[in-house]
């Protein structure tokens, strides 16, 4: 099994603290940021950053739906880590200042991929597909925080 990684980043014309707060607001803003690839969104514990437990289904392709139950931690300032209890998937959101009134958001997801030929295709195509999904999330994050 090889580790698969997908990374997407964007500079947003909003203060880093405001951007981070929007991402960490699972009981409010976060649901607004999710495109149609996400369904059955539900906050089960907490709702604001560290200590949140959130559920959703992620439909990466027409045939691939991942049932996610994510534990949220904040290991460092400006960083949210979502660890899936149902798989090896870990998504890390990092928000850092990027100049006057701007912030850089980097989202990285890693998981243990399949072996064999299926693993080859997963490692080749999954990061691009997940990158497109996170581009949509970052589009909505920019709109939400640049108000």
Short mmCIF file of C-alpha atoms in Angstrom, two decimals:
data_model
loop_
_atom_site.label_atom_id
_atom_site.label_comp_id
_atom_site.label_asym_id
_atom_site.label_seq_id
_atom_site.Cartn_x
_atom_site.Cartn_y
_atom_site.Cartn_z
CA UNK A 1 0.00 0.00 0.00
CA UNK A 2 1.38 3.36 -1.02
CA UNK A 3 0.38 6.58 0.64
CA UNK A 4 -1.73 8.83 -1.57
CA UNK A 5 -1.57 12.60 -1.14
CA UNK A 6 -3.64 15.45 -2.56
CA UNK A 7 -2.73 19.09 -1.91
CA UNK A 8 -4.52 22.26 -2.98
CA UNK A 9 -3.77 25.84 -2.02
CA UNK A 10 -5.17 29.32 -2.52
CA UNK A 11 -4.44 32.88 -1.48
CA UNK A 12 -7.61 34.51 -0.17
CA UNK A 13 -8.12 38.26 0.21
CA UNK A 14 -9.14 38.03 3.87
CA UNK A 15 -7.36 38.08 7.21
CA UNK A 16 -5.88 34.68 8.22
CA UNK A 17 -7.73 34.67 11.53
CA UNK A 18 -11.10 35.21 9.82
CA UNK A 19 -10.36 32.47 7.29
CA UNK A 20 -9.29 30.01 9.98
CA UNK A 21 -12.35 30.84 12.10
CA UNK A 22 -14.62 30.14 9.11
CA UNK A 23 -12.98 26.75 8.50
CA UNK A 24 -13.13 25.83 12.19
CA UNK A 25 -16.84 26.75 12.46
CA UNK A 26 -18.25 23.28 11.78
CA UNK A 27 -21.64 24.12 13.30
CA UNK A 28 -22.13 27.11 11.00
CA UNK A 29 -19.87 28.22 8.17
CA UNK A 30 -18.27 24.89 7.22
CA UNK A 31 -21.50 23.37 5.92
CA UNK A 32 -21.93 26.36 3.58
CA UNK A 33 -18.49 25.70 2.06
CA UNK A 34 -19.16 22.13 0.96
CA UNK A 35 -20.04 21.44 -2.69
CA UNK A 36 -22.46 18.73 -3.86
CA UNK A 37 -19.77 16.05 -3.40
CA UNK A 38 -20.55 16.13 0.34
CA UNK A 39 -23.79 14.80 1.82
CA UNK A 40 -25.29 13.79 5.18
CA UNK A 41 -23.29 16.53 6.96
CA UNK A 42 -23.76 16.34 10.73
CA UNK A 43 -21.86 17.75 13.71
CA UNK A 44 -21.97 15.06 16.40
CA UNK A 45 -19.83 16.71 19.08
CA UNK A 46 -18.45 20.21 19.60
CA UNK A 47 -18.76 22.33 16.51
CA UNK A 48 -15.90 24.83 16.77
CA UNK A 49 -12.42 23.49 16.00
CA UNK A 50 -10.63 21.25 18.52
CA UNK A 51 -12.84 18.50 19.91
CA UNK A 52 -15.36 18.54 17.06
CA UNK A 53 -16.65 15.25 15.71
CA UNK A 54 -18.27 15.68 12.30
CA UNK A 55 -19.78 13.23 9.83
CA UNK A 56 -20.25 13.44 6.08
CA UNK A 57 -20.25 11.30 2.99
CA UNK A 58 -17.79 12.31 0.30
CA UNK A 59 -18.63 11.24 -3.23
CA UNK A 60 -15.29 11.52 -5.00
CA UNK A 61 -16.53 9.83 -8.21
CA UNK A 62 -19.85 8.49 -9.45
CA UNK A 63 -18.95 5.08 -7.96
CA UNK A 64 -16.77 6.01 -4.97
CA UNK A 65 -18.49 7.26 -1.79
CA UNK A 66 -16.50 7.50 1.43
CA UNK A 67 -18.37 7.55 4.77
CA UNK A 68 -16.29 9.88 6.97
CA UNK A 69 -16.43 10.38 10.73
CA UNK A 70 -13.81 13.02 11.49
CA UNK A 71 -12.16 13.97 14.76
CA UNK A 72 -10.86 17.54 14.65
CA UNK A 73 -7.71 18.72 16.41
CA UNK A 74 -5.73 21.97 16.33
CA UNK A 75 -2.10 20.90 16.84
CA UNK A 76 -0.68 24.39 16.12
CA UNK A 77 -2.01 27.90 15.52
CA UNK A 78 -3.69 28.15 12.14
CA UNK A 79 -3.91 24.39 11.67
CA UNK A 80 -6.94 22.08 11.68
CA UNK A 81 -6.47 18.33 11.37
CA UNK A 82 -9.40 16.06 10.50
CA UNK A 83 -8.73 12.35 11.18
CA UNK A 84 -11.24 9.88 9.80
CA UNK A 85 -12.25 7.19 12.31
CA UNK A 86 -13.44 5.01 9.40
CA UNK A 87 -10.22 4.96 7.37
CA UNK A 88 -6.59 6.08 7.23
CA UNK A 89 -7.59 9.46 5.70
CA UNK A 90 -6.21 12.60 7.37
CA UNK A 91 -6.90 16.11 6.07
CA UNK A 92 -4.84 19.06 7.29
CA UNK A 93 -5.89 22.67 6.74
CA UNK A 94 -3.15 25.29 7.25
CA UNK A 95 -3.97 29.00 7.21
CA UNK A 96 -1.10 31.50 7.28
CA UNK A 97 -0.85 35.26 6.64
CA UNK A 98 0.10 36.11 3.04
CA UNK A 99 0.60 39.86 3.18
CA UNK A 100 -1.68 42.73 4.15
CA UNK A 101 -5.24 41.42 4.55
CA UNK A 102 -4.50 38.15 2.76
CA UNK A 103 -4.05 34.56 3.79
CA UNK A 104 -2.74 31.36 2.24
CA UNK A 105 -4.82 28.23 2.75
CA UNK A 106 -3.19 24.87 2.07
CA UNK A 107 -5.29 21.71 2.36
CA UNK A 108 -3.55 18.33 2.23
CA UNK A 109 -5.24 14.94 2.42
CA UNK A 110 -3.29 11.70 2.81
CA UNK A 111 -4.46 8.10 3.05
CA UNK A 112 -3.17 4.57 2.55
CA UNK A 113 -3.96 3.66 -1.04
CA UNK A 114 -4.84 0.29 -2.50
CA UNK A 115 -2.19 -2.11 -3.74
CA UNK A 116 -1.61 -3.42 -7.26
CA UNK A 117 -3.02 -1.90 -10.41
CA UNK A 118 -5.95 -0.36 -8.50
CA UNK A 119 -3.45 1.43 -6.29
CA UNK A 120 -1.62 2.75 -9.36
CA UNK A 121 -4.82 4.27 -10.73
CA UNK A 122 -5.81 5.62 -7.31
CA UNK A 123 -2.43 7.30 -6.83
CA UNK A 124 -2.59 8.72 -10.37
CA UNK A 125 -6.17 10.01 -10.50
CA UNK A 126 -7.52 10.45 -6.95
CA UNK A 127 -5.32 13.46 -6.06
CA UNK A 128 -6.55 15.35 -9.14
CA UNK A 129 -10.19 14.57 -8.37
CA UNK A 130 -9.86 15.51 -4.72
CA UNK A 131 -7.98 18.66 -5.75
CA UNK A 132 -10.95 19.72 -7.90
CA UNK A 133 -13.32 19.16 -4.97
CA UNK A 134 -11.14 21.23 -2.62
CA UNK A 135 -10.87 23.96 -5.26
CA UNK A 136 -14.66 24.27 -5.00
CA UNK A 137 -14.43 24.44 -1.18
CA UNK A 138 -11.74 27.14 -1.40
CA UNK A 139 -13.85 29.10 -3.92
CA UNK A 140 -16.72 29.16 -1.42
CA UNK A 141 -14.34 29.95 1.46
CA UNK A 142 -13.03 32.97 -0.44
CA UNK A 143 -16.56 34.21 -1.15
CA UNK A 144 -17.62 33.67 2.48
CA UNK A 145 -14.62 35.43 4.05
CA UNK A 146 -14.20 38.30 1.57
CA UNK A 147 -17.67 39.67 2.38
#
